[in-house]
């Protein structure tokens, strides 16, 4: 049996890091001090905003800081147990740790940490209220998402025969000095039953109380646990919890616009943002009118989360904001952000070390440490589903703002989640700015009471503002191939279809019509091209300055892409989608012609009932028919959207039923077991990465070699990422229903890549499996 001195002298580690020279370790004391330093920096960086937030919430800031400091000190003390210490060491160091018989199953350290809490005197003195004490225990016990399925006898044995012996350890003593009191060996052993029951009670009671965000005690708990998560995660990654903030958004934006030239000052509505910077705002602004500048002026000097619905528009916005504020101030966060950054900077990076710094960039974004984060909605709005650890997101809004750009792209269920999240973060002192050229009346109905509705221009101004002449034709888009080709000989033409299948059909018909002629360049873009090809096509479309061409695409090009074409041919869709499509034509130029530059085809549009709600599309068509051959003003567009989405008229439709069902479930406290589950619910369609069989067979040797090398332990992280990027170039993103409708056999479980039993065409992209050939969702 090992002596007590062994327990006293052993270095107790909290973290292990792999380096080129082997493993490096960080003691519990060192890790805790890093958290405390990060805490100090966080409160210093956003001091005014945080003070104002606590004042509005009527929560004592000094008490919160005291509780957070205690939570930080306590949260990793439970790592003072032999099982954890053996696990964290490499094999050569494991013999340093005492062996304890009959304690082979490790009790998660976050639960053990509760045993070290001895604050009865603080409660008796009135320094901590019973409610705050419970909040503190909750933050510590659930600082990690782990199961607590141990019986009392095992837990007691674990505390008495192992944990209690570490109380005099040299690593812990400096931390104990930071506490108002700490237990003796006898006290910690005697209280094991109480600790066990406390954890059980916290699990059963406290986790159920998150539905009431009007309750000050609930808010305190969310903020305490959320701050602890952020501090712990960032400190573990070796990064700061908060990078230096931006002190004046407006000045930076103005300087950038002046450098670009032709800037004569902010528009009146963009300046108005400064007056509303302390309020929630719903902004209606026509496409191309400069709503991004409004949003940045509104942000003022706060930390900013900027959400967009589509990855390609997120990438474009990130690049734009990085030019304005600097890449050291802006983070990008979506499922492929690491690979996107690697490909973006790999050509310009001078050495591997410079590329390695990308990991810091991604870690800072993942930990929400940048003053501006550009991200997908599922990273933020899923918090309303209360997945374990959601407090990390919600706690941001004590001192942060959020912009929701073009929310019309979301499903009714996703819209319900967004609205519920915004309602809740307002209770946490968060502020939102929802900006769109197509504000859904549902948004105004549910958020109107807690926000200011602004229009970029008055109704009278909107009536004078137009850039589109509409033609509504009772034809299929396939009936217009010759007209599209003739236009493409002289103009830049954008063709938008509702489904991938229809875009492929239109592309084939146009190519057949053109024949071998090179006079009209034709490009097809949709979501089912190989990742490598898709990025090239996205770049072409974003930078297309040709005098004539034809680009055929899907909803992929609708939201927040700064592209400007001469003519649009589009299938009939819902009002908001059509209006966004119109916004890609004569976006920033006056149109002085009489000939229609927006042609809407109403015969047998694809995706109706699957991609778009039939009732909304029908109402859209009813309204648009009156504009056949006429110009449509920005005021008309506003009326079209309000007519198509009339809340009362649509009350019994599938759209409203889906929205209300999701919203009511959230009000009742629906929770997701994991964040990934919440993201699947939010995205509505679950997707997987796959390699088409034909592509795999042609490139099998390269793919296998990459996968083999990825498994090598000698690779640096950047080398491994480059290999993953090389493999991803051959992948296509597909809905999970492919497994039922065409088949896919799992290939690489590690990368989550599947072999798709579908044909692939370099010009058309992925072709539907035979079982889905007539499926309109394709």
XYZ file of C-alpha atoms in Angstrom:
778
model
C 0.000 0.000 0.000
C 1.341 3.399 -1.002
C 2.129 5.836 1.811
C 0.258 9.106 2.389
C 3.405 10.957 1.310
C 2.895 9.610 -2.190
C -0.519 11.291 -2.256
C 1.003 14.520 -1.001
C 3.988 14.712 -3.365
C 2.520 13.574 -6.673
C 1.945 16.257 -9.324
C -1.779 16.363 -10.017
C -2.399 17.060 -13.687
C -5.452 18.627 -15.283
C -4.373 18.640 -18.954
C -2.052 16.787 -21.296
C -0.781 18.258 -24.583
C 0.949 16.413 -27.386
C 4.051 18.146 -28.767
C 6.847 17.189 -31.153
C 8.991 16.274 -28.137
C 6.298 14.147 -26.497
C 3.639 14.993 -23.916
C 3.558 18.143 -21.833
C 1.392 18.402 -18.720
C -0.455 21.174 -16.965
C -1.204 20.800 -13.279
C -4.619 21.464 -11.759
C -3.167 24.606 -10.191
C -1.696 25.883 -13.473
C -4.905 25.212 -15.393
C -7.025 26.919 -12.738
C -4.783 29.986 -12.719
C -5.128 30.204 -16.530
C -8.907 30.299 -16.140
C -8.660 33.021 -13.504
C -6.392 35.096 -15.766
C -8.797 34.659 -18.675
C -11.662 35.671 -16.403
C -9.836 38.850 -15.469
C -9.182 39.669 -19.139
C -12.804 39.007 -20.114
C -14.214 41.330 -17.469
C -11.618 43.974 -18.320
C -12.197 43.799 -22.096
C -15.980 44.204 -21.919
C -16.171 45.916 -18.529
C -18.722 48.593 -19.457
C -20.995 46.205 -21.356
C -20.914 43.585 -18.603
C -21.568 46.142 -15.852
C -24.500 47.539 -17.829
C -25.833 44.019 -18.421
C -25.828 43.043 -14.752
C -27.374 46.363 -13.833
C -30.263 45.805 -16.263
C -30.736 42.249 -15.014
C -30.608 43.506 -11.418
C -27.919 40.973 -10.538
C -25.036 41.861 -8.219
C -21.918 41.884 -10.407
C -19.488 41.463 -7.527
C -21.428 38.468 -6.197
C -21.414 36.926 -9.669
C -17.649 37.390 -10.003
C -17.141 35.879 -6.564
C -19.240 32.830 -7.436
C -17.510 32.459 -10.797
C -14.098 32.567 -9.120
C -15.220 29.844 -6.702
C -16.608 27.757 -9.571
C -13.282 28.047 -11.414
C -11.263 26.961 -8.383
C -13.572 24.055 -7.547
C -14.355 22.792 -11.062
C -11.223 20.658 -11.544
C -10.415 19.692 -7.957
C -12.188 16.398 -8.606
C -9.313 15.435 -10.903
C -7.483 14.658 -7.670
C -8.341 10.980 -7.973
C -6.132 8.070 -8.941
C -8.131 6.808 -11.899
C -8.053 10.179 -13.616
C -4.372 10.724 -12.849
C -3.455 7.329 -14.309
C -5.583 8.008 -17.400
C -4.000 11.380 -18.151
C -0.412 10.118 -17.897
C 1.437 8.232 -20.590
C 2.488 4.673 -19.763
C 5.942 5.654 -18.485
C 4.434 7.950 -15.836
C 1.428 5.869 -14.779
C 3.420 4.116 -12.039
C 3.627 7.454 -10.185
C -0.047 7.141 -9.262
C -1.269 5.170 -6.231
C -3.233 2.027 -7.056
C -6.592 1.566 -5.336
C -8.222 -1.847 -5.369
C -11.897 -2.273 -6.292
C -12.157 1.242 -7.754
C -11.642 0.414 -11.404
C -14.540 2.529 -12.724
C -13.751 6.228 -12.796
C -16.280 8.642 -11.316
C -16.320 11.785 -13.533
C -14.261 14.508 -11.906
C -16.983 17.163 -12.147
C -19.109 15.204 -9.668
C -16.178 14.597 -7.326
C -15.413 18.330 -7.291
C -18.643 18.880 -5.323
C -17.084 16.993 -2.402
C -14.493 19.761 -1.969
C -17.122 22.496 -1.521
C -17.257 23.614 2.114
C -19.093 26.937 2.228
C -21.474 26.499 5.164
C -19.838 29.404 7.032
C -20.298 31.657 3.988
C -24.004 30.829 3.930
C -24.374 31.317 7.688
C -22.690 34.722 7.439
C -24.984 35.734 4.601
C -22.085 36.068 2.161
C -23.754 33.554 -0.168
C -27.507 32.994 -0.419
C -28.885 29.417 -0.478
C -30.023 29.998 -4.093
C -26.555 31.134 -5.191
C -25.020 28.185 -3.387
C -27.256 25.838 -5.396
C -26.335 27.653 -8.614
C -22.650 27.244 -7.782
C -23.037 23.522 -7.107
C -24.964 23.110 -10.353
C -22.309 24.910 -12.440
C -19.559 22.710 -10.981
C -21.412 19.373 -11.117
C -22.546 19.866 -14.703
C -19.490 21.591 -16.106
C -19.281 18.454 -18.290
C -22.036 16.396 -19.875
C -21.538 13.004 -18.255
C -23.780 10.366 -16.761
C -24.037 9.845 -13.016
C -25.033 6.205 -12.664
C -23.095 5.101 -9.594
C -24.633 3.637 -6.462
C -24.027 5.301 -3.102
C -21.716 2.575 -1.784
C -19.294 2.879 -4.711
C -19.310 6.673 -4.577
C -18.595 6.654 -0.831
C -15.737 4.188 -1.283
C -14.313 6.321 -4.094
C -14.285 9.427 -1.863
C -13.089 7.767 1.345
C -10.457 5.392 0.022
C -8.960 7.611 -2.653
C -10.088 11.228 -3.098
C -9.829 12.244 0.568
C -6.158 11.222 0.649
C -5.271 13.992 -1.819
C -6.408 16.820 0.485
C -2.842 17.548 1.575
C -1.393 17.358 -1.947
C 1.125 20.063 -2.815
C -0.715 20.916 -6.069
C -3.994 21.639 -4.300
C -2.769 23.593 -1.259
C -2.189 26.889 -3.182
C -5.762 26.646 -4.509
C -7.225 25.950 -1.071
C -5.656 29.215 0.097
C -7.855 31.027 -2.445
C -11.009 29.581 -0.855
C -12.815 30.902 2.245
C -12.628 27.368 3.698
C -11.989 23.790 2.665
C -12.846 20.412 4.214
C -10.619 18.183 6.312
C -10.150 14.517 5.461
C -12.746 13.505 8.070
C -15.256 16.079 6.825
C -14.985 15.062 3.183
C -15.463 11.403 4.092
C -18.438 12.074 6.384
C -20.158 14.240 3.775
C -19.953 11.707 0.928
C -23.581 10.646 1.436
C -24.720 14.295 1.377
C -22.663 14.947 -1.763
C -24.174 11.906 -3.488
C -27.731 13.034 -2.678
C -26.927 16.601 -3.737
C -25.740 15.492 -7.179
C -28.836 13.331 -7.568
C -31.053 16.254 -6.588
C -29.295 18.661 -8.949
C -29.746 16.234 -11.801
C -33.457 15.699 -11.149
C -34.542 19.221 -10.220
C -32.219 21.878 -11.546
C -32.024 20.662 -15.144
C -35.818 20.973 -15.440
C -35.962 24.648 -14.521
C -34.662 26.203 -17.745
C -38.045 27.054 -19.262
C -38.452 30.217 -17.172
C -35.969 32.786 -18.426
C -37.863 35.554 -16.685
C -36.626 34.155 -13.377
C -33.541 35.953 -12.028
C -32.263 32.787 -10.370
C -32.479 30.845 -13.661
C -30.612 33.631 -15.462
C -27.905 33.636 -12.774
C -27.460 29.876 -13.206
C -27.209 30.119 -17.000
C -24.658 32.934 -16.855
C -22.537 31.247 -14.191
C -22.408 27.906 -15.965
C -21.992 29.533 -19.387
C -19.065 31.716 -18.297
C -17.408 28.691 -16.693
C -17.803 26.686 -19.926
C -16.288 29.437 -22.037
C -13.381 30.036 -19.677
C -12.652 26.320 -19.344
C -12.869 25.543 -23.063
C -10.734 28.484 -24.172
C -8.126 27.959 -21.442
C -7.896 24.261 -22.331
C -7.282 25.244 -25.955
C -4.544 27.657 -24.898
C -6.362 30.731 -26.219
C -7.987 33.792 -24.684
C -11.680 33.777 -23.859
C -12.015 37.250 -25.358
C -9.756 38.880 -27.923
C -9.453 42.681 -27.945
C -12.785 44.247 -28.844
C -13.515 46.669 -31.683
C -14.099 50.097 -30.189
C -15.867 51.772 -33.108
C -17.558 49.736 -35.846
C -18.888 52.792 -37.678
C -15.488 54.463 -38.066
C -13.894 51.258 -39.400
C -16.708 50.750 -41.931
C -16.501 54.373 -43.097
C -12.717 54.184 -43.543
C -13.045 50.993 -45.573
C -15.735 52.451 -47.856
C -13.675 55.600 -48.434
C -10.683 53.490 -49.469
C -12.869 51.659 -51.980
C -13.834 54.987 -53.523
C -17.184 56.534 -54.601
C -18.299 56.811 -50.982
C -20.192 60.024 -50.291
C -21.328 59.182 -46.774
C -23.710 56.793 -45.065
C -27.295 56.745 -46.227
C -29.887 58.219 -43.909
C -31.177 54.823 -42.742
C -27.611 53.568 -42.137
C -26.942 56.531 -39.859
C -30.229 55.857 -38.064
C -28.688 52.597 -36.842
C -26.610 54.577 -34.343
C -29.805 55.874 -32.679
C -31.160 52.348 -32.286
C -27.955 50.628 -31.137
C -29.413 49.920 -27.684
C -32.639 48.435 -29.043
C -33.741 45.334 -30.889
C -34.406 46.106 -34.535
C -36.247 44.469 -37.416
C -35.017 46.144 -40.608
C -36.789 45.931 -43.938
C -34.345 46.952 -46.678
C -34.409 46.162 -50.406
C -31.598 43.955 -51.673
C -28.455 45.883 -52.493
C -29.470 48.903 -50.415
C -26.693 48.503 -47.824
C -28.264 46.722 -44.883
C -24.902 45.196 -43.882
C -23.560 48.698 -43.215
C -26.684 49.402 -41.155
C -26.049 46.268 -39.085
C -22.411 47.134 -38.440
C -23.288 50.674 -37.401
C -25.960 49.251 -35.100
C -23.367 46.937 -33.484
C -21.518 50.034 -32.240
C -18.748 48.588 -30.056
C -20.360 45.420 -28.776
C -19.281 41.868 -29.407
C -21.153 40.768 -32.534
C -22.498 37.434 -33.779
C -23.434 37.657 -37.481
C -25.584 34.786 -38.781
C -26.347 33.806 -42.354
C -28.186 30.738 -43.654
C -25.842 29.457 -46.392
C -22.165 28.530 -46.237
C -21.152 30.311 -49.448
C -22.689 33.582 -48.218
C -20.949 33.124 -44.839
C -17.587 32.727 -46.575
C -18.232 35.855 -48.649
C -19.317 37.882 -45.592
C -16.285 36.702 -43.611
C -13.947 37.904 -46.361
C -15.764 41.231 -46.512
C -15.654 41.822 -42.744
C -12.022 40.664 -42.517
C -11.117 43.401 -45.010
C -12.938 46.005 -42.921
C -11.794 45.016 -39.425
C -8.787 42.753 -40.016
C -8.629 38.950 -39.979
C -7.464 39.066 -36.346
C -10.840 40.512 -35.348
C -13.215 38.280 -37.322
C -13.873 34.559 -36.915
C -15.759 32.189 -39.209
C -17.719 29.258 -37.835
C -19.440 26.540 -39.846
C -18.972 22.818 -40.396
C -16.175 23.271 -42.973
C -14.573 26.496 -41.761
C -11.200 24.884 -41.038
C -10.901 23.454 -44.543
C -12.171 26.714 -46.059
C -9.460 28.682 -44.239
C -6.793 26.152 -45.187
C -7.644 26.400 -48.873
C -7.949 30.183 -48.704
C -4.560 30.766 -47.084
C -2.493 27.774 -48.284
C -1.367 29.631 -51.414
C -0.285 32.786 -49.605
C 1.209 31.205 -46.466
C 4.994 31.325 -46.473
C 5.593 28.358 -44.192
C 3.881 25.531 -42.316
C 4.043 27.461 -39.040
C 1.921 30.195 -40.598
C -0.645 27.589 -41.618
C -0.539 26.029 -38.156
C -1.795 29.364 -36.804
C -5.086 28.599 -38.572
C -5.842 26.237 -35.703
C -5.697 29.170 -33.315
C -8.059 31.056 -35.627
C -10.543 28.180 -35.674
C -10.232 27.608 -31.920
C -10.879 31.291 -31.281
C -13.964 31.091 -33.496
C -15.212 27.848 -31.928
C -14.818 29.367 -28.484
C -16.492 32.564 -29.693
C -13.469 34.624 -28.667
C -13.326 37.023 -31.634
C -15.153 40.347 -31.360
C -17.012 39.372 -34.562
C -18.118 35.825 -35.387
C -19.725 35.060 -38.780
C -21.604 31.793 -38.473
C -24.478 29.555 -39.474
C -27.721 29.710 -37.546
C -27.411 26.174 -36.206
C -24.362 27.163 -34.143
C -26.393 29.734 -32.185
C -30.149 29.215 -32.436
C -30.106 25.567 -31.447
C -29.493 26.848 -27.906
C -33.275 27.167 -27.566
C -33.313 23.349 -27.602
C -31.275 23.407 -24.362
C -28.679 20.805 -25.346
C -26.129 20.115 -22.568
C -23.760 23.065 -22.500
C -26.079 25.505 -24.317
C -25.328 28.010 -21.543
C -21.991 28.707 -23.247
C -23.907 30.367 -26.101
C -26.571 32.090 -24.025
C -24.055 33.623 -21.614
C -22.542 35.594 -24.509
C -25.627 37.734 -24.740
C -25.035 39.417 -21.423
C -22.781 41.736 -23.450
C -23.226 40.759 -27.110
C -25.447 41.542 -30.076
C -26.640 39.287 -32.879
C -27.483 40.035 -36.512
C -29.811 37.679 -38.362
C -29.282 38.350 -42.056
C -31.881 37.010 -44.525
C -33.805 34.604 -42.266
C -36.328 33.803 -45.022
C -34.261 30.798 -46.101
C -35.223 28.817 -42.974
C -37.999 26.226 -42.635
C -41.058 27.000 -40.417
C -39.572 24.813 -37.658
C -36.232 26.616 -37.873
C -38.006 29.981 -37.851
C -39.790 28.959 -34.639
C -36.442 28.059 -33.064
C -34.927 31.397 -34.131
C -37.838 33.393 -32.709
C -37.767 31.470 -29.412
C -33.999 31.973 -29.108
C -34.303 35.708 -29.705
C -37.074 35.992 -27.115
C -34.860 34.248 -24.578
C -31.595 36.063 -25.238
C -33.418 39.383 -24.836
C -34.105 38.259 -21.248
C -30.343 37.786 -20.864
C -29.673 41.388 -22.011
C -28.923 40.358 -25.596
C -29.988 42.553 -28.498
C -30.826 41.482 -32.031
C -31.041 43.054 -35.464
C -33.017 41.022 -37.968
C -32.455 42.305 -41.506
C -34.170 41.230 -44.694
C -35.651 42.337 -47.981
C -38.519 39.990 -47.146
C -39.547 40.306 -43.513
C -41.943 37.479 -42.718
C -45.123 38.806 -40.991
C -44.663 35.974 -38.471
C -41.493 37.664 -37.268
C -43.362 40.904 -36.653
C -46.205 39.095 -34.889
C -43.912 37.301 -32.418
C -41.067 39.812 -32.051
C -42.804 43.102 -32.761
C -43.455 43.875 -29.084
C -39.771 43.596 -28.140
C -38.259 45.366 -31.161
C -38.404 48.453 -33.331
C -39.527 47.967 -36.938
C -37.574 50.130 -39.373
C -37.711 50.557 -43.124
C -34.638 51.641 -45.028
C -36.940 53.873 -47.069
C -40.448 55.227 -46.538
C -43.371 53.700 -48.424
C -43.461 56.748 -50.699
C -39.769 56.307 -51.498
C -40.263 52.586 -52.087
C -43.026 53.329 -54.594
C -40.535 55.361 -56.640
C -37.777 52.773 -56.412
C -37.649 49.970 -58.961
C -35.111 47.978 -60.950
C -37.177 45.124 -62.372
C -39.771 44.652 -65.100
C -41.598 41.358 -64.626
C -42.920 38.859 -67.104
C -45.154 36.098 -65.715
C -45.438 33.299 -68.262
C -47.638 30.175 -68.061
C -44.717 28.146 -69.380
C -42.238 25.695 -67.922
C -38.669 26.885 -67.598
C -37.782 24.119 -70.078
C -40.094 25.771 -72.623
C -37.893 28.891 -72.523
C -34.548 27.358 -73.442
C -34.295 29.160 -76.808
C -35.160 32.507 -75.193
C -32.541 31.922 -72.474
C -29.892 31.100 -75.086
C -30.694 34.183 -77.178
C -30.424 36.395 -74.102
C -27.158 34.704 -73.152
C -25.577 35.741 -76.448
C -25.617 39.376 -75.364
C -26.225 39.483 -71.599
C -25.296 37.851 -68.323
C -28.237 35.561 -67.616
C -29.082 33.931 -64.298
C -31.407 30.911 -64.317
C -32.694 29.667 -60.949
C -34.535 26.380 -60.484
C -36.246 25.013 -57.380
C -34.540 21.606 -57.411
C -31.199 20.151 -58.426
C -32.896 17.802 -60.895
C -34.609 20.656 -62.760
C -31.363 22.667 -62.901
C -29.654 19.638 -64.474
C -32.471 19.257 -67.002
C -32.264 22.939 -67.958
C -28.482 22.764 -68.290
C -28.685 19.751 -70.622
C -31.362 21.420 -72.756
C -29.342 24.648 -73.050
C -26.135 22.809 -73.933
C -28.025 20.821 -76.561
C -29.446 24.043 -78.008
C -26.039 25.727 -78.157
C -24.291 22.672 -79.568
C -20.542 22.996 -80.001
C -20.566 26.790 -80.008
C -18.337 28.579 -77.515
C -20.111 31.893 -77.986
C -22.162 31.498 -74.814
C -20.352 30.220 -71.709
C -22.706 28.081 -69.574
C -22.135 27.240 -65.904
C -24.182 24.997 -63.619
C -24.002 25.307 -59.827
C -25.921 23.373 -57.211
C -25.200 21.659 -53.905
C -24.428 18.211 -55.388
C -21.139 18.796 -57.091
C -17.855 17.471 -55.722
C -16.588 19.877 -53.064
C -13.549 20.793 -55.169
C -15.650 21.551 -58.247
C -18.308 23.342 -56.260
C -15.832 25.805 -54.756
C -14.469 26.608 -58.214
C -17.994 27.194 -59.513
C -18.893 29.371 -56.518
C -15.788 31.475 -57.164
C -16.720 31.840 -60.838
C -20.228 33.019 -60.047
C -19.083 35.459 -57.366
C -16.466 36.982 -59.667
C -18.343 36.741 -62.990
C -17.717 39.958 -64.940
C -18.481 38.579 -68.409
C -20.525 40.522 -70.925
C -22.479 37.419 -71.762
C -22.970 34.040 -70.101
C -25.633 31.743 -68.681
C -25.449 30.606 -65.068
C -27.954 27.981 -63.934
C -28.356 27.421 -60.207
C -30.706 26.705 -57.321
C -31.542 28.496 -54.022
C -27.794 28.370 -53.361
C -27.339 31.850 -54.876
C -30.293 33.562 -53.189
C -29.108 34.855 -49.832
C -26.673 37.738 -49.299
C -24.469 37.051 -52.326
C -23.206 40.256 -53.898
C -23.758 39.211 -57.521
C -25.358 41.311 -60.247
C -26.772 39.784 -63.455
C -28.704 41.325 -66.350
C -31.643 38.935 -66.715
C -33.308 36.371 -64.455
C -35.285 33.341 -65.590
C -36.805 31.580 -62.597
C -39.314 28.933 -61.720
C -42.263 30.066 -59.645
C -41.469 29.723 -55.926
C -42.586 31.319 -52.652
C -42.609 35.128 -52.517
C -39.573 35.532 -50.261
C -37.465 33.232 -52.411
C -38.488 34.977 -55.645
C -37.733 38.392 -54.192
C -34.267 37.254 -53.153
C -33.712 35.917 -56.669
C -34.742 39.261 -58.132
C -32.140 40.853 -55.885
C -29.387 39.187 -57.928
C -30.401 41.183 -61.046
C -29.667 44.896 -61.469
C -28.659 44.838 -57.857
C -26.818 48.140 -57.743
C -27.607 49.654 -61.134
C -30.614 51.623 -62.349
C -32.660 49.784 -64.979
C -33.876 52.081 -67.710
C -35.239 49.512 -70.144
C -38.844 48.514 -70.832
C -38.156 44.888 -71.654
C -38.721 42.402 -68.778
C -35.508 41.507 -66.958
C -37.247 39.074 -64.570
C -39.098 36.195 -66.239
C -41.125 34.003 -63.889
C -42.267 30.634 -65.253
C -45.399 29.282 -63.589
C -46.082 25.986 -65.401
C -45.243 22.877 -63.337
C -42.503 24.418 -61.180
C -40.398 21.777 -59.437
C -40.311 21.256 -55.677
C -43.798 22.530 -54.868
C -45.116 20.747 -51.803
C -41.626 19.489 -50.939
C -39.270 22.457 -51.114
C -41.943 25.180 -51.034
C -45.358 25.247 -49.364
C -48.061 24.968 -52.032
C -50.430 27.491 -50.387
C -47.733 30.169 -50.223
C -46.651 29.585 -53.833
C -50.311 29.819 -54.980
C -50.772 33.157 -53.216
C -47.462 34.373 -54.680
C -48.658 33.579 -58.197
C -52.033 35.272 -57.595
C -50.324 38.507 -56.604
C -47.680 38.478 -59.358
C -50.105 37.992 -62.238
C -51.130 41.656 -62.001
C -47.534 42.686 -62.755
C -47.099 40.782 -66.000
C -45.318 43.146 -68.387
C -45.028 45.863 -65.744
C -42.330 47.225 -63.510
C -42.499 46.068 -59.881
C -41.482 48.638 -57.276
C -39.850 47.913 -53.940
C -43.185 48.797 -52.328
C -44.937 46.217 -54.519
C -42.396 43.631 -53.398
C -43.094 44.444 -49.778
C -46.841 44.007 -50.392
C -46.243 40.750 -52.254
C -44.393 39.266 -49.290
C -47.044 40.414 -46.816
C -49.826 39.014 -49.037
C -48.124 35.629 -49.552
C -47.389 35.211 -45.832
C -50.604 36.650 -44.387
C -50.642 35.021 -40.939
C -54.437 34.867 -40.663
C -55.008 33.421 -44.125
C -52.304 30.799 -43.629
C -53.472 29.836 -40.114
C -54.599 26.332 -41.146
C -51.816 25.593 -43.615
C -48.996 23.106 -43.099
C -46.557 26.012 -42.831
C -48.332 27.541 -39.830
C -49.076 24.195 -38.239
C -45.392 23.240 -38.420
C -44.344 26.604 -37.009
C -46.839 26.569 -34.130
C -46.087 22.980 -33.191
C -42.349 23.682 -32.963
C -42.869 26.938 -31.070
C -45.240 25.383 -28.512
C -42.882 22.447 -27.939
C -40.097 24.902 -27.141
C -42.337 26.826 -24.749
C -43.085 23.563 -22.951
C -39.354 22.956 -22.469
C -38.423 20.522 -25.250
C -34.725 19.634 -24.964
C -32.250 17.957 -27.277
C -29.983 15.340 -25.716
C -26.964 16.553 -27.668
C -25.944 19.588 -29.713
C -25.640 17.498 -32.870
C -29.242 16.355 -32.431
C -30.336 19.984 -32.011
C -28.498 20.927 -35.201
C -30.249 18.160 -37.134
C -33.625 19.413 -35.912
C -32.702 22.970 -36.903
C -31.351 22.087 -40.340
C -34.461 19.988 -41.028
C -32.557 17.816 -43.535
C -29.780 15.586 -42.232
C -26.862 15.323 -44.658
C -23.799 13.119 -45.042
C -20.601 13.323 -47.064
C -20.261 10.745 -49.823
C -17.982 9.841 -52.735
C -19.788 8.764 -55.926
C -18.721 5.230 -56.835
C -17.429 6.238 -60.267
C -15.297 9.021 -58.743
C -13.993 6.644 -56.092
C -12.994 3.996 -58.644
C -11.119 6.522 -60.811
C -9.293 8.053 -57.817
C -9.180 5.001 -55.547
C -5.402 4.846 -55.201
C -5.142 8.534 -54.216
C -8.075 8.350 -51.789
C -6.815 5.177 -50.107
C -3.321 6.615 -49.743
C -4.738 9.805 -48.154
C -6.887 7.822 -45.723
C -3.931 5.590 -44.853
C -1.670 8.590 -44.165
C -4.356 10.366 -42.128
C -4.108 7.540 -39.596
C -0.376 8.127 -39.070
C 0.565 9.412 -35.611
C 3.650 11.183 -36.953
C 1.673 13.749 -38.955
C 1.342 17.327 -37.793
C -2.230 18.647 -37.434
C -1.896 20.813 -40.551
C -0.617 17.868 -42.622
C -3.558 15.782 -41.449
C -5.982 18.576 -42.307
C -4.487 18.964 -45.781
C -5.039 15.251 -46.386
C -8.641 15.523 -45.182
C -9.076 18.451 -47.562
C -7.642 16.357 -50.400
C -10.203 13.607 -49.712
C -13.084 16.060 -49.313
C -12.490 17.347 -52.848
C -14.005 14.083 -54.052
C -17.069 14.213 -51.798
C -20.633 15.360 -52.358
C -23.096 16.425 -49.664
C -26.307 14.392 -49.885
C -29.444 13.970 -47.755
C -29.450 10.970 -45.461
C -32.478 9.490 -47.262
C -30.019 8.328 -49.944
C -29.482 5.248 -47.796
C -33.076 4.239 -48.362
C -33.419 5.498 -51.914
C -30.357 4.561 -53.829
C -27.966 3.138 -51.463
C -24.689 4.101 -49.954
C -22.287 1.764 -48.249
C -20.168 3.055 -45.400
C -16.517 3.372 -46.250
C -14.551 5.532 -43.797
C -16.180 5.731 -40.395
C -13.437 8.023 -39.097
C -14.193 10.749 -41.663
C -17.882 9.989 -41.976
C -17.514 9.442 -45.737
C -19.705 7.036 -47.685
C -19.579 5.500 -51.149
C -22.660 6.613 -53.085
C -24.261 4.213 -55.516
C -25.040 7.044 -57.919
C -23.588 8.127 -61.231
C -21.600 11.341 -61.387
C -21.190 13.644 -64.353
C -18.511 16.354 -64.385
C -20.919 18.786 -66.038
C -24.156 17.839 -64.267
C -22.904 16.782 -60.853
C -24.401 13.882 -58.921
C -27.199 12.105 -60.749
C -30.183 10.713 -58.819
C -30.244 7.016 -57.922
C -32.778 5.046 -59.949
C -35.154 4.851 -57.000
C -35.260 8.673 -56.891
C -35.451 9.434 -60.608
C -39.040 10.681 -60.282
C -38.675 12.163 -56.816
C -39.376 15.895 -56.989
C -37.237 16.614 -53.931
C -34.044 15.843 -55.906
